[in-house]
Amino acid sequence: MSKLSVTKDGDAGRPESAPSGLVVMDNVNKHFGALHVLQDIDLTIERGEVVVVIGPSGSGKSTLCRTINRLETIDSGYIAIDGKPLPQEGKELAKLRADVGMVFQSFNLFAHKTVLENVTLGQLKVRKTDKKAADEQARRLLDRVGVANQADKYPAQLSGGQQQRVAIARALAMDPKVMLFDEPTSALDPEMINEVLEVMQQLAREGMTMVVVTHEMGFARSAANRVVFMADGKIVEEATPDQFFSNPRSERAKDFLSKILHH
Ligand SMILES: Nc1ncnc2c1ncn2[C@@H]1O[C@H](COP(=O)(O)OP(=O)(O)O)[C@@H](O)[C@H]1O
Ligand SMILES: [Mg+2]
């Protein structure tokens, strides 16, 4: 990958020979005040690839996800989705955000809207789909994540696992090019974790490009093409799940794995 001069985000930081890859982060830096939260991040995610991001709390995983759909700005470097640099604002940014589906730890469903309305909202507002088509697609997606019979209920009437599956359906409704999951099962009761992971496994099998921050090492082993290990704002290690779990190279990764695998 070509080296870049440090510039504000946007076109200016674009490498001369733009690398392929559905998501490209090139030499990305971000600070929160004195904290250098993302340090020289280079990460390319290919179409159809499933990348699991792991690392200790506070290492910058959520911030990394949030820069990919520009919920957070960056100080320098370059981020592109499908060859297009992240726009700064306005219509273009809204369009790009719609290409990047995001699922958070807290489901963020609208409490006063039904499940069906939660899923159709983005299509009606951003995609300007007509209501009948939006409803049909939403029902198909709710069926796909296994909650078709909950369509007319309100979020509070659903279990956490069901709500998170609705959140996944809502993200899919925008027909995203890539899905970001930030600890999607961390807020769930243990018995509901698998129903959400199974939906994610299915998406992975269907070829969805996915970035998944998770502590679910079983998911990482079975679904990931690549594990990215972050610590202190840096990507410390990248490897296949097999390599990473059986033979981590860095002391930081060894230490982290010993803590999460033996508790
Ligand atoms: N909006 C913010 N303002 C200031 N500091 C932040 C903000 N968001 C995150 N941080 C800090 O940045 C660091 C990385 O946070 P985060 O990306 O959430 O890490 P992770 O998801 O790996 O736990 C943490 O030290 C956190 O306190
Ligand atoms: Mg986080």
Coordinates of C-alpha atoms and ligand atoms in Angstrom, one line a residue:
M1 CA 0.0 0.0 0.0
S2 CA 1.4 3.4 -0.9
K3 CA 2.5 5.7 1.8
L4 CA 0.6 8.9 2.4
S5 CA 1.3 12.3 3.5
V6 CA -0.8 13.3 6.5
T7 CA -3.9 15.2 5.4
K8 CA -7.4 15.8 6.5
D9 CA -9.8 13.0 5.7
G10 CA -11.5 13.1 2.3
D11 CA -10.2 13.0 -1.2
A12 CA -6.9 14.7 -0.4
G13 CA -5.5 11.7 1.5
R14 CA -6.3 9.3 -1.2
P15 CA -3.4 7.0 -2.2
E16 CA -2.1 7.4 -5.7
S17 CA -2.9 3.9 -6.7
A18 CA -6.1 3.3 -4.8
P19 CA -6.0 -0.2 -3.3
S20 CA -8.9 -2.5 -4.1
G21 CA -11.0 -3.7 -1.2
L22 CA -14.6 -2.9 -0.1
V23 CA -13.4 -1.1 3.0
V24 CA -10.0 0.6 2.9
M25 CA -8.5 2.4 5.8
D26 CA -5.1 3.8 5.1
N27 CA -2.9 5.4 7.7
V28 CA -5.9 6.5 9.8
N29 CA -5.3 8.5 12.9
K30 CA -7.7 9.9 15.5
H31 CA -7.3 11.7 18.8
F32 CA -9.8 12.3 21.6
G33 CA -8.0 15.3 23.2
A34 CA -4.6 13.9 24.4
L35 CA -5.6 10.3 23.7
H36 CA -4.3 8.9 20.4
V37 CA -7.2 6.5 20.0
L38 CA -6.4 5.3 16.5
Q39 CA -2.8 5.1 15.5
D40 CA -1.7 4.5 11.9
I41 CA -4.5 2.1 11.1
D42 CA -4.1 0.3 7.8
L43 CA -6.9 -2.2 7.2
T44 CA -8.4 -3.5 4.0
I45 CA -11.5 -5.6 3.9
E46 CA -12.3 -7.5 0.8
R47 CA -15.7 -8.2 -0.5
G48 CA -17.3 -11.1 1.2
E49 CA -14.7 -11.2 3.9
V50 CA -15.6 -11.6 7.6
V51 CA -13.1 -9.8 9.9
V52 CA -13.4 -10.2 13.6
V53 CA -11.8 -7.4 15.7
I54 CA -10.8 -8.3 19.2
G55 CA -8.8 -6.6 21.9
P56 CA -8.9 -5.3 25.4
S57 CA -11.5 -2.8 26.5
G58 CA -10.5 0.8 25.5
S59 CA -8.2 -0.3 22.7
G60 CA -10.2 1.6 20.1
K61 CA -12.4 -1.1 18.5
S62 CA -15.7 0.8 18.7
T63 CA -14.0 4.0 17.5
L64 CA -12.6 2.1 14.5
C65 CA -16.1 0.9 13.6
R66 CA -17.6 4.3 14.1
T67 CA -15.1 5.9 11.7
I68 CA -16.0 3.5 9.0
N69 CA -19.5 5.1 8.7
R70 CA -18.3 8.4 9.9
L71 CA -20.1 8.5 13.2
E72 CA -16.6 9.7 14.2
T73 CA -14.4 11.9 12.1
I74 CA -10.7 11.2 11.6
D75 CA -7.7 13.5 12.0
S76 CA -5.7 12.1 9.1
G77 CA -5.5 9.3 6.7
Y78 CA -8.0 7.9 4.2
I79 CA -11.1 5.7 4.4
A80 CA -13.0 4.5 1.4
I81 CA -16.1 2.3 0.9
D82 CA -16.2 0.5 -2.4
G83 CA -13.6 2.8 -3.9
K84 CA -15.3 6.0 -2.8
P85 CA -13.7 8.2 -0.1
L86 CA -15.9 8.9 2.8
P87 CA -17.8 12.2 2.1
Q88 CA -17.7 14.9 4.8
E89 CA -21.4 15.6 5.1
G90 CA -24.7 16.0 3.4
K91 CA -26.5 13.8 0.9
E92 CA -23.5 11.9 -0.1
L93 CA -22.7 11.0 3.5
A94 CA -26.3 9.8 4.1
K95 CA -26.0 7.6 1.0
L96 CA -22.7 6.2 2.1
R97 CA -24.0 5.5 5.6
A98 CA -26.8 3.6 4.1
D99 CA -24.2 1.3 2.5
V100 CA -22.7 0.5 5.9
G101 CA -25.1 -1.3 8.2
M102 CA -24.4 -1.0 11.9
V103 CA -25.5 -3.1 14.8
F104 CA -24.6 -1.9 18.3
Q105 CA -24.5 -3.6 21.6
S106 CA -27.6 -1.7 22.7
F107 CA -30.2 -2.3 20.0
N108 CA -31.3 1.3 19.6
L109 CA -34.7 0.4 18.3
F110 CA -37.4 3.1 18.4
A111 CA -39.5 2.2 21.4
H112 CA -42.7 3.9 20.1
K113 CA -42.6 2.2 16.8
T114 CA -43.5 -1.3 16.0
V115 CA -40.9 -3.9 14.9
L116 CA -42.1 -3.6 11.3
E117 CA -42.0 0.2 11.4
N118 CA -38.5 0.1 12.9
V119 CA -37.3 -2.0 9.9
T120 CA -39.1 0.1 7.2
L121 CA -38.2 3.5 8.6
G122 CA -34.8 3.8 6.8
Q123 CA -36.2 2.5 3.5
L124 CA -39.0 5.0 3.6
K125 CA -36.9 8.0 4.7
V126 CA -33.5 7.4 3.0
R127 CA -34.3 5.1 0.1
K128 CA -37.7 6.6 -0.6
T129 CA -39.1 3.1 -1.2
D130 CA -42.9 3.0 -1.4
K131 CA -44.7 1.7 1.7
K132 CA -46.0 -1.5 0.3
A133 CA -42.6 -2.6 -1.1
A134 CA -40.9 -1.5 2.2
D135 CA -43.4 -3.5 4.2
E136 CA -42.9 -6.6 2.0
Q137 CA -39.1 -6.4 2.2
A138 CA -39.2 -5.9 6.0
R139 CA -41.4 -8.9 6.5
R140 CA -39.0 -11.0 4.4
L141 CA -36.1 -9.8 6.5
L142 CA -37.9 -10.4 9.8
D143 CA -38.6 -13.9 8.5
R144 CA -35.0 -14.3 7.7
V145 CA -33.8 -13.4 11.2
G146 CA -36.6 -15.6 12.7
V147 CA -39.0 -13.0 14.2
A148 CA -41.6 -12.8 11.4
N149 CA -44.4 -13.3 14.0
Q150 CA -43.2 -10.3 16.1
A151 CA -43.7 -7.7 13.3
D152 CA -46.6 -5.8 14.9
K153 CA -45.3 -5.8 18.5
Y154 CA -43.3 -3.0 20.1
P155 CA -39.6 -3.6 21.0
A156 CA -40.2 -3.8 24.7
Q157 CA -42.5 -6.8 24.2
L158 CA -39.5 -8.7 22.7
S159 CA -36.6 -10.5 24.3
G160 CA -33.1 -9.0 24.0
G161 CA -32.2 -11.6 21.5
Q162 CA -35.3 -10.9 19.4
Q163 CA -34.6 -7.2 19.6
Q164 CA -31.1 -7.6 18.4
R165 CA -32.3 -9.7 15.5
V166 CA -34.7 -6.9 14.6
A167 CA -31.8 -4.5 14.7
I168 CA -30.0 -6.8 12.2
A169 CA -33.0 -6.9 9.9
R170 CA -33.3 -3.1 10.1
A171 CA -29.6 -2.8 9.0
L172 CA -30.1 -5.3 6.2
A173 CA -33.2 -3.4 5.0
M174 CA -30.9 -0.7 3.6
D175 CA -29.2 -3.3 1.5
P176 CA -25.8 -2.5 2.8
K177 CA -22.5 -3.4 1.2
V178 CA -20.9 -4.1 4.5
M179 CA -22.2 -4.8 8.0
L180 CA -20.5 -3.6 11.2
F181 CA -21.3 -5.3 14.4
D182 CA -20.0 -3.8 17.6
E183 CA -20.3 -6.3 20.4
P184 CA -23.8 -7.3 19.3
T185 CA -24.2 -10.0 22.0
S186 CA -22.5 -8.3 24.9
A187 CA -25.8 -7.0 26.4
L188 CA -27.7 -10.3 26.0
D189 CA -28.5 -12.9 28.5
P190 CA -26.4 -16.0 27.8
E191 CA -29.2 -18.1 26.5
M192 CA -29.9 -15.5 23.8
I193 CA -26.4 -15.1 22.5
N194 CA -26.6 -18.1 20.1
E195 CA -29.7 -17.1 18.3
V196 CA -28.0 -13.8 17.3
L197 CA -24.7 -15.5 16.4
E198 CA -26.6 -18.0 14.3
V199 CA -28.1 -15.1 12.3
M200 CA -24.7 -13.6 11.9
Q201 CA -23.2 -17.0 10.8
Q202 CA -25.9 -17.3 8.2
L203 CA -25.1 -13.8 6.9
A204 CA -21.5 -14.7 6.7
R205 CA -22.3 -17.9 4.8
E206 CA -24.4 -15.9 2.3
G207 CA -21.3 -13.8 1.5
M208 CA -22.0 -10.6 3.4
T209 CA -18.9 -8.5 4.1
M210 CA -18.7 -8.1 7.9
V211 CA -16.6 -6.4 10.5
V212 CA -17.4 -7.9 13.9
V213 CA -16.2 -6.7 17.3
T214 CA -16.8 -9.5 19.6
H215 CA -15.6 -11.5 22.6
E216 CA -17.3 -14.6 21.2
M217 CA -14.2 -16.7 20.3
G218 CA -16.3 -19.6 19.0
F219 CA -17.9 -17.2 16.4
A220 CA -14.4 -15.9 15.5
R221 CA -13.1 -19.4 15.0
S222 CA -16.0 -20.6 12.9
A223 CA -17.0 -17.5 10.9
A224 CA -14.0 -15.2 10.5
N225 CA -11.6 -15.2 7.6
R226 CA -9.3 -13.0 9.6
V227 CA -8.8 -11.9 13.2
V228 CA -7.6 -8.4 13.8
F229 CA -6.1 -7.8 17.3
M230 CA -6.1 -4.3 18.6
A231 CA -4.4 -2.8 21.7
D232 CA -3.8 0.8 22.6
G233 CA -5.2 2.2 19.4
K234 CA -3.0 0.0 17.1
I235 CA -3.6 -3.1 15.1
V236 CA -1.0 -5.3 16.8
E237 CA -1.6 -8.5 14.9
E238 CA -3.7 -9.9 12.0
A239 CA -4.0 -13.6 11.3
T240 CA -6.4 -16.3 10.3
P241 CA -8.4 -17.5 13.4
D242 CA -6.4 -20.8 13.4
Q243 CA -3.1 -19.0 13.5
F244 CA -4.2 -16.4 15.9
F245 CA -5.7 -18.7 18.5
S246 CA -3.1 -21.4 18.3
N247 CA -0.1 -19.3 17.8
P248 CA -0.5 -15.6 18.7
R249 CA 2.8 -13.8 18.0
S250 CA 2.7 -10.7 20.2
E251 CA 2.9 -10.7 24.0
R252 CA -0.2 -8.5 24.1
A253 CA -2.3 -11.0 22.2
K254 CA -0.9 -13.9 24.3
D255 CA -1.8 -12.1 27.5
F256 CA -5.3 -11.1 26.2
L257 CA -6.0 -14.7 25.1
S258 CA -4.9 -16.2 28.3
K259 CA -7.3 -13.9 30.2
I260 CA -10.4 -14.5 28.0
L261 CA -9.9 -18.2 27.3
H262 CA -9.2 -19.3 30.9
H263 CA -11.9 -17.5 32.9
Ligands
LIG1 N1 -16.3 10.4 22.5 C1 -15.2 10.1 23.2 N2 -14.5 11.1 23.8 C2 -13.4 10.9 24.5 N3 -12.8 9.7 24.7 C3 -13.4 8.7 24.1 C4 -14.7 8.8 23.3 N4 -15.0 7.6 22.8 C5 -14.1 6.7 23.3 N5 -13.2 7.3 24.0 C6 -12.0 6.7 24.6 O1 -11.2 6.1 23.6 C7 -10.7 4.9 24.0 C8 -11.1 3.8 23.0 O2 -12.5 3.6 23.2 P1 -13.3 2.6 22.3 O3 -13.1 2.8 20.9 O4 -14.7 2.6 22.8 O5 -12.6 1.2 22.8 P2 -13.1 -0.3 22.8 O6 -14.4 -0.3 21.9 O7 -12.0 -1.1 22.3 O8 -13.4 -0.6 24.2 C9 -11.1 4.7 25.4 O9 -10.1 5.1 26.3 C10 -12.3 5.6 25.6 O10 -12.5 6.0 26.9
MG2 MG -16.3 -0.9 22.3

